[in-house]
Coordinates of C-alpha atoms in Angstrom, one line a residue:
Chain G
X1 CA -91.3 -115.7 155.5
X2 CA -88.7 -117.9 156.0
X3 CA -87.9 -118.8 159.2
X4 CA -84.1 -116.6 159.6
X5 CA -86.8 -114.2 158.7
X6 CA -89.6 -115.1 161.3
X7 CA -86.9 -115.7 164.1
X8 CA -85.6 -112.6 164.2
X9 CA -89.1 -110.7 164.2
X10 CA -89.7 -113.2 167.0
X11 CA -86.5 -112.2 168.8
X12 CA -87.0 -108.8 168.6
X13 CA -90.7 -108.7 169.6
X14 CA -92.1 -111.3 171.0
X15 CA -91.0 -109.6 174.6
X16 CA -92.9 -107.1 174.7
X17 CA -95.8 -109.4 173.0
X18 CA -95.1 -111.7 175.7
X19 CA -94.8 -109.1 178.7
X20 CA -98.0 -107.6 177.3
X21 CA -100.1 -110.4 177.5
X22 CA -98.7 -110.9 180.8
X23 CA -99.1 -108.2 181.9
X24 CA -102.7 -107.9 180.7
X25 CA -103.6 -111.6 182.0
X26 CA -101.2 -112.1 184.8
X27 CA -100.9 -115.3 184.6
X28 CA -97.4 -116.7 182.4
X29 CA -98.6 -119.7 181.3
X30 CA -101.4 -118.1 179.4
X31 CA -99.4 -115.9 178.0
X32 CA -96.9 -118.2 176.8
X33 CA -99.9 -119.3 175.1
X34 CA -101.3 -115.8 174.1
X35 CA -97.8 -114.7 173.0
X36 CA -97.7 -117.7 170.1
X37 CA -101.4 -116.9 169.2
X38 CA -100.9 -112.6 169.3
X39 CA -97.7 -113.0 167.3
X40 CA -99.7 -115.3 164.2
X41 CA -101.9 -112.5 164.0
X42 CA -99.6 -110.2 163.6
X43 CA -96.1 -111.3 161.8
X44 CA -97.5 -110.4 158.6
X45 CA -97.8 -105.8 160.0
X46 CA -94.4 -106.7 161.6
X47 CA -92.5 -107.4 158.5
X48 CA -94.3 -104.7 157.0
X49 CA -93.6 -101.9 159.7
X50 CA -91.7 -99.3 159.1
X51 CA -90.3 -99.0 162.6
X52 CA -90.5 -100.3 166.0
X53 CA -93.1 -97.4 166.8
X54 CA -95.4 -99.3 164.0
X55 CA -94.2 -102.7 164.7
X56 CA -95.4 -101.8 168.5
X57 CA -98.4 -100.6 167.7
X58 CA -99.6 -103.4 165.7
X59 CA -98.8 -105.9 168.7
X60 CA -100.5 -103.7 171.2
X61 CA -103.8 -103.8 168.7
X62 CA -103.7 -107.2 168.8
X63 CA -102.7 -108.4 171.8
X64 CA -105.5 -105.9 173.7
X65 CA -107.9 -107.6 171.8
X66 CA -107.3 -111.3 172.0
X67 CA -105.7 -110.8 175.7
X68 CA -109.9 -109.4 176.3
X69 CA -112.0 -111.8 174.2
X70 CA -109.4 -114.7 176.5
X71 CA -110.2 -113.2 179.6
X72 CA -114.1 -112.5 178.7
X73 CA -114.4 -116.0 178.3
X74 CA -112.8 -117.6 180.8
X75 CA -115.5 -115.4 182.8
X76 CA -113.8 -112.8 184.3
X77 CA -117.1 -111.0 184.6
X78 CA -118.2 -113.7 187.1
X79 CA -115.4 -111.7 189.4
X80 CA -117.8 -110.1 192.4
X81 CA -118.1 -106.6 191.9
X82 CA -117.7 -105.9 195.4
X83 CA -113.8 -106.6 194.9
X84 CA -114.0 -103.4 193.4
X85 CA -112.0 -100.6 195.1
X86 CA -114.3 -98.5 198.1
X87 CA -115.5 -95.7 197.9
X88 CA -112.3 -93.8 199.4
X89 CA -111.5 -92.7 195.5
X90 CA -113.8 -90.2 193.6
X91 CA -111.9 -90.5 190.9
X92 CA -112.5 -92.5 188.0
X93 CA -109.1 -92.5 186.6
X94 CA -107.4 -93.7 190.1
X95 CA -109.6 -96.8 190.1
X96 CA -109.6 -97.7 186.6
X97 CA -105.3 -97.2 186.5
X98 CA -105.8 -100.7 188.7
X99 CA -105.5 -103.1 186.0
X100 CA -107.9 -105.5 187.6
X101 CA -110.7 -103.2 188.9
X102 CA -110.3 -102.4 185.4
X103 CA -110.8 -105.4 183.5
X104 CA -113.7 -106.0 186.1
X105 CA -115.7 -102.6 185.2
X106 CA -114.4 -103.9 181.0
X107 CA -116.5 -107.2 181.7
X108 CA -120.0 -104.9 182.0
X109 CA -119.0 -102.6 179.0
X110 CA -119.7 -102.8 175.6
X111 CA -117.0 -104.7 172.9
X112 CA -115.6 -102.1 171.6
X113 CA -114.9 -99.6 174.1
X114 CA -112.8 -101.8 175.8
X115 CA -109.9 -101.7 173.9
X116 CA -109.6 -98.0 174.2
X117 CA -110.0 -97.9 177.7
X118 CA -107.7 -100.7 178.7
X119 CA -104.8 -98.5 176.5
X120 CA -105.6 -95.2 178.3
X121 CA -107.0 -95.9 181.3
X122 CA -104.2 -99.5 181.7
X123 CA -101.0 -98.8 179.9
X124 CA -101.3 -94.7 180.0
X125 CA -101.4 -93.7 176.5
X126 CA -102.8 -90.4 175.3
X127 CA -106.0 -90.3 173.2
X128 CA -104.0 -89.5 170.3
X129 CA -101.5 -93.0 170.5
X130 CA -104.6 -94.9 171.1
X131 CA -106.3 -93.4 167.7
X132 CA -102.6 -94.6 166.2
X133 CA -102.8 -98.0 167.8
X134 CA -106.4 -99.1 166.8
X135 CA -106.1 -97.6 163.6
X136 CA -108.9 -95.0 164.2
X137 CA -110.0 -91.9 164.8
X138 CA -109.2 -89.6 167.4
X139 CA -112.5 -88.4 167.2
X140 CA -113.7 -91.7 167.8
X141 CA -111.3 -92.9 170.9
X142 CA -112.7 -89.5 172.6
X143 CA -116.4 -90.9 171.9
X144 CA -115.4 -94.1 173.1
X145 CA -113.2 -93.1 176.2
X146 CA -116.2 -90.7 177.3
X147 CA -119.1 -93.3 176.5
X148 CA -116.9 -95.7 178.6
X149 CA -115.9 -93.2 181.1
X150 CA -120.1 -92.7 182.0
X151 CA -120.6 -96.1 182.0
X152 CA -118.1 -96.9 184.1
X153 CA -118.9 -94.0 186.4
X154 CA -123.0 -95.0 186.5
X155 CA -121.6 -98.7 187.2
X156 CA -119.0 -98.1 190.1
X157 CA -121.6 -95.9 191.7
X158 CA -124.1 -98.6 191.4
X159 CA -121.4 -100.7 193.0
X160 CA -120.6 -98.2 195.7
X161 CA -116.7 -97.6 194.4
X162 CA -117.5 -94.1 193.5
X163 CA -119.8 -91.3 194.3
Chain R
X1 CA -104.9 -91.3 186.1
X2 CA -102.9 -88.0 185.0
X3 CA -101.7 -89.9 181.6
X4 CA -99.0 -87.2 180.7
X5 CA -97.7 -87.5 184.1
X6 CA -96.3 -90.5 183.7
X7 CA -94.4 -93.2 180.9
X8 CA -97.3 -94.7 178.9
X9 CA -96.5 -98.7 178.5
X10 CA -96.0 -98.1 175.1
X11 CA -92.7 -95.8 175.7
X12 CA -91.6 -98.2 178.4
X13 CA -91.7 -100.9 175.3
X14 CA -89.6 -98.2 173.2
X15 CA -86.6 -97.6 176.1
X16 CA -86.7 -101.0 176.2
X17 CA -85.9 -101.7 172.6
X18 CA -83.8 -98.8 172.6
X19 CA -86.1 -97.2 169.6
X20 CA -86.9 -93.6 170.6
X21 CA -84.8 -90.5 169.5
X22 CA -82.3 -88.9 171.6
X23 CA -84.2 -86.4 173.0
X24 CA -87.3 -89.0 173.6
X25 CA -84.7 -90.9 175.5
X26 CA -83.4 -88.4 177.7
X27 CA -86.9 -86.8 178.9
X28 CA -87.8 -90.3 179.4
X29 CA -84.3 -91.1 181.5
X30 CA -85.2 -87.9 183.6
X31 CA -88.7 -88.3 184.1
X32 CA -87.4 -92.4 185.4
X33 CA -85.1 -90.4 187.9
X34 CA -87.8 -89.0 190.2
X35 CA -90.9 -91.2 189.2
X36 CA -90.7 -94.8 191.7
X37 CA -93.9 -95.7 189.5
X38 CA -92.9 -95.6 186.4
X39 CA -89.1 -97.0 187.4
X40 CA -91.6 -100.1 188.8
X41 CA -93.5 -100.6 185.9
X42 CA -89.8 -100.4 183.9
X43 CA -88.7 -103.1 185.9
X44 CA -91.9 -105.5 185.7
X45 CA -91.7 -105.2 181.7
X46 CA -88.1 -105.5 182.2
X47 CA -88.7 -108.7 184.2
X48 CA -91.3 -110.2 182.2
X49 CA -89.2 -109.1 178.9
X50 CA -85.8 -111.1 180.3
X51 CA -88.1 -114.2 181.5
X52 CA -89.3 -114.5 177.5
X53 CA -85.9 -114.1 176.4
X54 CA -84.0 -116.5 178.9
X55 CA -87.1 -119.5 179.1
X56 CA -89.7 -118.9 176.6
X57 CA -88.4 -118.2 173.4
X58 CA -86.7 -121.2 172.7
X59 CA -89.7 -123.5 174.1
X60 CA -92.2 -121.5 170.9
X61 CA -90.3 -120.1 167.8
X62 CA -90.2 -124.1 166.7
X63 CA -94.5 -124.3 168.0
X64 CA -94.6 -121.1 165.9
X65 CA -92.2 -122.2 163.1
X66 CA -94.3 -125.3 162.6
X67 CA -97.5 -123.1 162.5
X68 CA -96.6 -119.9 160.1
X69 CA -95.0 -122.7 157.8
X70 CA -97.1 -124.0 155.1
X71 CA -96.2 -127.6 156.3
X72 CA -97.0 -126.6 159.5
X73 CA -100.1 -125.2 158.8
X74 CA -100.9 -128.5 156.6
X75 CA -100.1 -131.0 159.2
X76 CA -102.3 -128.5 161.9
X77 CA -105.3 -129.1 159.3
X78 CA -104.5 -132.8 159.4
X79 CA -104.9 -133.1 162.8
X80 CA -108.5 -131.1 162.8
X81 CA -109.5 -133.6 160.2
X82 CA -108.6 -136.3 162.4
X83 CA -106.0 -137.3 160.6
X84 CA -103.7 -137.2 164.0
X85 CA -101.7 -139.8 162.8
X86 CA -99.6 -137.8 159.9
X87 CA -99.5 -134.9 162.8
X88 CA -96.4 -136.8 165.3
X89 CA -93.7 -137.6 162.6
X90 CA -94.1 -134.3 160.8
X91 CA -94.6 -132.4 163.8
X92 CA -91.1 -133.7 165.4
X93 CA -89.5 -133.0 161.7
X94 CA -90.5 -130.1 161.7
X95 CA -89.2 -129.1 165.5
X96 CA -86.2 -131.1 164.9
X97 CA -85.4 -128.5 161.6
X98 CA -86.4 -125.1 163.7
X99 CA -84.6 -125.6 166.1
X100 CA -81.5 -127.6 164.3
X101 CA -81.4 -129.4 167.4
X102 CA -78.6 -132.1 167.7
X103 CA -80.1 -135.8 166.8
X104 CA -78.2 -138.4 168.1
X105 CA -79.0 -142.4 167.3
X106 CA -78.0 -145.0 170.0
X107 CA -74.9 -146.6 169.3
X108 CA -73.0 -149.8 170.6
X109 CA -69.9 -148.7 171.3
X110 CA -69.0 -148.2 175.2
X111 CA -68.5 -144.3 174.5
X112 CA -71.7 -144.0 172.8
X113 CA -70.1 -141.5 170.1
X114 CA -71.6 -141.1 166.6
X115 CA -70.1 -139.5 164.1
X116 CA -69.7 -136.0 164.9
X117 CA -72.1 -136.1 168.2
X118 CA -71.6 -135.6 171.8
X119 CA -70.7 -138.9 173.7
X120 CA -71.8 -140.4 177.4
X121 CA -69.6 -142.3 179.5
X122 CA -70.7 -143.6 182.8
X123 CA -68.0 -144.9 185.0
X124 CA -69.2 -146.5 188.5
X125 CA -67.6 -146.9 191.6
X126 CA -67.8 -150.1 193.6
X127 CA -66.1 -150.1 196.8
X128 CA -62.9 -147.7 195.8
X129 CA -62.6 -149.5 192.2
X130 CA -63.7 -147.8 189.3
X131 CA -64.7 -148.8 186.2
X132 CA -66.6 -147.9 183.0
X133 CA -70.2 -148.6 182.2
X134 CA -70.3 -150.7 179.0
X135 CA -73.6 -152.0 177.6
X136 CA -73.4 -156.0 179.6
X137 CA -72.3 -154.6 182.6
X138 CA -73.9 -155.5 185.6
X139 CA -74.2 -152.9 188.7
X140 CA -75.9 -153.5 192.1
X141 CA -78.0 -151.5 194.2
X142 CA -75.3 -149.0 196.5
X143 CA -72.8 -148.8 192.9
X144 CA -72.5 -145.2 192.8
X145 CA -72.3 -143.6 188.5
X146 CA -71.2 -140.6 187.4
X147 CA -71.6 -139.5 183.9
X148 CA -68.4 -137.8 181.5
X149 CA -69.6 -135.9 178.7
X150 CA -67.7 -134.7 175.7
X151 CA -70.4 -132.1 173.4
X152 CA -68.4 -130.8 170.6
X153 CA -69.6 -127.7 170.9
X154 CA -72.1 -125.8 173.9
X155 CA -75.6 -126.8 173.9
X156 CA -77.8 -128.5 177.1
X157 CA -77.9 -131.7 178.3
X158 CA -80.8 -133.6 180.6
X159 CA -80.0 -137.2 181.8
X160 CA -82.7 -139.5 182.8
X161 CA -83.1 -143.3 183.4
X162 CA -86.0 -145.3 183.4
X163 CA -85.6 -148.6 185.4
X164 CA -86.7 -152.1 185.4
X165 CA -89.9 -151.0 187.3
X166 CA -90.7 -148.8 184.9
X167 CA -89.3 -145.4 187.5
X168 CA -88.2 -142.8 185.7
X169 CA -85.4 -140.4 187.3
X170 CA -83.7 -137.2 186.4
X171 CA -80.4 -137.5 187.0
X172 CA -78.8 -134.5 185.4
X173 CA -79.5 -131.7 186.1
X174 CA -79.9 -133.0 189.8
X175 CA -82.4 -129.8 190.4
X176 CA -84.1 -127.4 187.6
X177 CA -86.8 -128.1 185.5
X178 CA -85.4 -127.6 182.2
X179 CA -81.6 -128.6 180.8
X180 CA -78.5 -127.8 181.8
X181 CA -76.7 -125.6 179.7
X182 CA -73.3 -127.5 178.7
X183 CA -70.5 -126.4 177.6
X184 CA -67.9 -128.1 174.7
X185 CA -65.1 -130.1 175.4
X186 CA -65.0 -133.0 178.1
X187 CA -66.0 -132.8 181.2
X188 CA -67.6 -134.9 184.0
X189 CA -70.9 -133.7 185.2
X190 CA -71.4 -132.5 188.8
X191 CA -72.6 -135.2 191.5
X192 CA -72.9 -138.9 191.3
X193 CA -76.4 -141.5 191.7
X194 CA -76.1 -143.9 194.0
X195 CA -78.6 -146.9 192.1
X196 CA -81.1 -148.5 194.6
X197 CA -82.5 -151.8 194.6
X198 CA -85.2 -151.5 192.1
X199 CA -84.8 -154.7 189.8
X200 CA -83.9 -155.3 186.2
X201 CA -82.4 -153.6 183.5
X202 CA -81.7 -149.7 183.8
X203 CA -81.6 -147.5 180.8
X204 CA -79.7 -144.2 181.0
X205 CA -80.9 -141.3 177.7
X206 CA -78.9 -138.2 177.7
X207 CA -80.9 -135.6 175.7
X208 CA -78.0 -133.4 174.4
X209 CA -80.2 -130.1 172.8
X210 CA -79.1 -127.2 170.8
X211 CA -82.2 -125.9 173.8
X212 CA -83.4 -127.0 177.0
X213 CA -86.4 -129.2 177.1
X214 CA -88.4 -129.2 180.1
X215 CA -88.1 -132.4 182.9
X216 CA -91.6 -132.8 183.0
X217 CA -91.6 -133.1 179.2
X218 CA -89.0 -135.4 179.0
X219 CA -90.1 -137.4 182.1
X220 CA -93.7 -137.9 180.3
X221 CA -92.3 -139.1 177.4
X222 CA -89.9 -142.0 179.1
X223 CA -92.4 -143.0 180.7
X224 CA -94.7 -143.8 177.5
X225 CA -92.0 -145.0 175.6
X226 CA -88.6 -145.4 177.0
X227 CA -85.8 -143.6 174.6
X228 CA -88.9 -141.7 173.3
X229 CA -87.5 -138.6 171.3
X230 CA -88.6 -135.1 172.5
X231 CA -89.2 -132.0 170.8
X232 CA -87.3 -133.9 168.0
X233 CA -84.2 -134.7 170.2
X234 CA -83.4 -138.7 170.6
X235 CA -81.5 -139.3 173.3
X236 CA -78.0 -141.2 173.1
X237 CA -79.3 -144.6 174.9
X238 CA -76.9 -146.7 177.7
X239 CA -78.6 -149.9 179.2
X240 CA -77.0 -151.4 182.2
X241 CA -78.2 -154.6 183.8
X242 CA -78.4 -154.7 187.6
X243 CA -77.9 -157.9 189.8
X244 CA -80.7 -158.6 192.4
X245 CA -79.5 -158.1 195.8

């Protein structure tokens, strides 16, 4: 790919990729590094994407996986569970819509459940959209979200954050 | 979360990319009118994207270009294999080509002009008298110096000095963490600098570039090697002697 094309793609989609990394990592310096890593990985797909929606789908898929792995490697799971929202709410979705709480729960979940959970609970994507972004069937997403919800309820129940 | 009740992150991104259909965009904007949570999410997204456009894009594009080009990949491979000597010059070249930065060589003329490049002039004021600083000019503590520049096109400028003790000072911009934008044509930089009593010669370096350079990076490079190239940009240099107080 020539430099002009690269610069054009980076100018168009870089802001979305950066914002997504910043949102997940909550750190501007980390996001600045992450956006380059994500872009290197996503570049070929962006160049062939038929439109913005497809391009954003790739950005979401790759940045979500990259940032979650980064957070995992930075030992986010070591954060204390007693900082999770207290049991004032019994609504799993309300608890998980808080990005920090969701990430702490995610640290205790199997890898394959993490990306669908973030896309659905944190980003608010409907199951069909999650399936499109991750390139899996809607049925797979439904199953993974159900699995995630069951495990999260069990985990949060144990930590006293959810009835 | 009741996902359908709010605009999802993907929808907000599409809205900012102006890639929604007319109907979708109308519905999204209607929702935003009464949904405070979605308005806040949109504003946060917009602020992040603006930061990228203003600060991150220029800094990271050359790195990305180096990593995605064949030459850049070879360079990374060389670095991984421990051939570190290859990395710096090739990297600097890649960055320079990528950014199309103004690369100016030090010139012996007092106005530091190179053909087709920007110029820097330094003027000093001592006891009411103003004179141009030339490479053989001797200045003293208490003299005030000002800078006049004449770039041929708009860009960014950072002026720093290394005094006889090796201390690096960033003179322009007086505040801020990176080069400041300057217009084309002759202009005098705001403010003046009062020279302190640090002994020995002082060397001034002006970095003209098409993208802003981080001041901390320039200061680090100058501390390590006065006149250092930063992100492919060679500075204009003017040295002058300082009389002992």
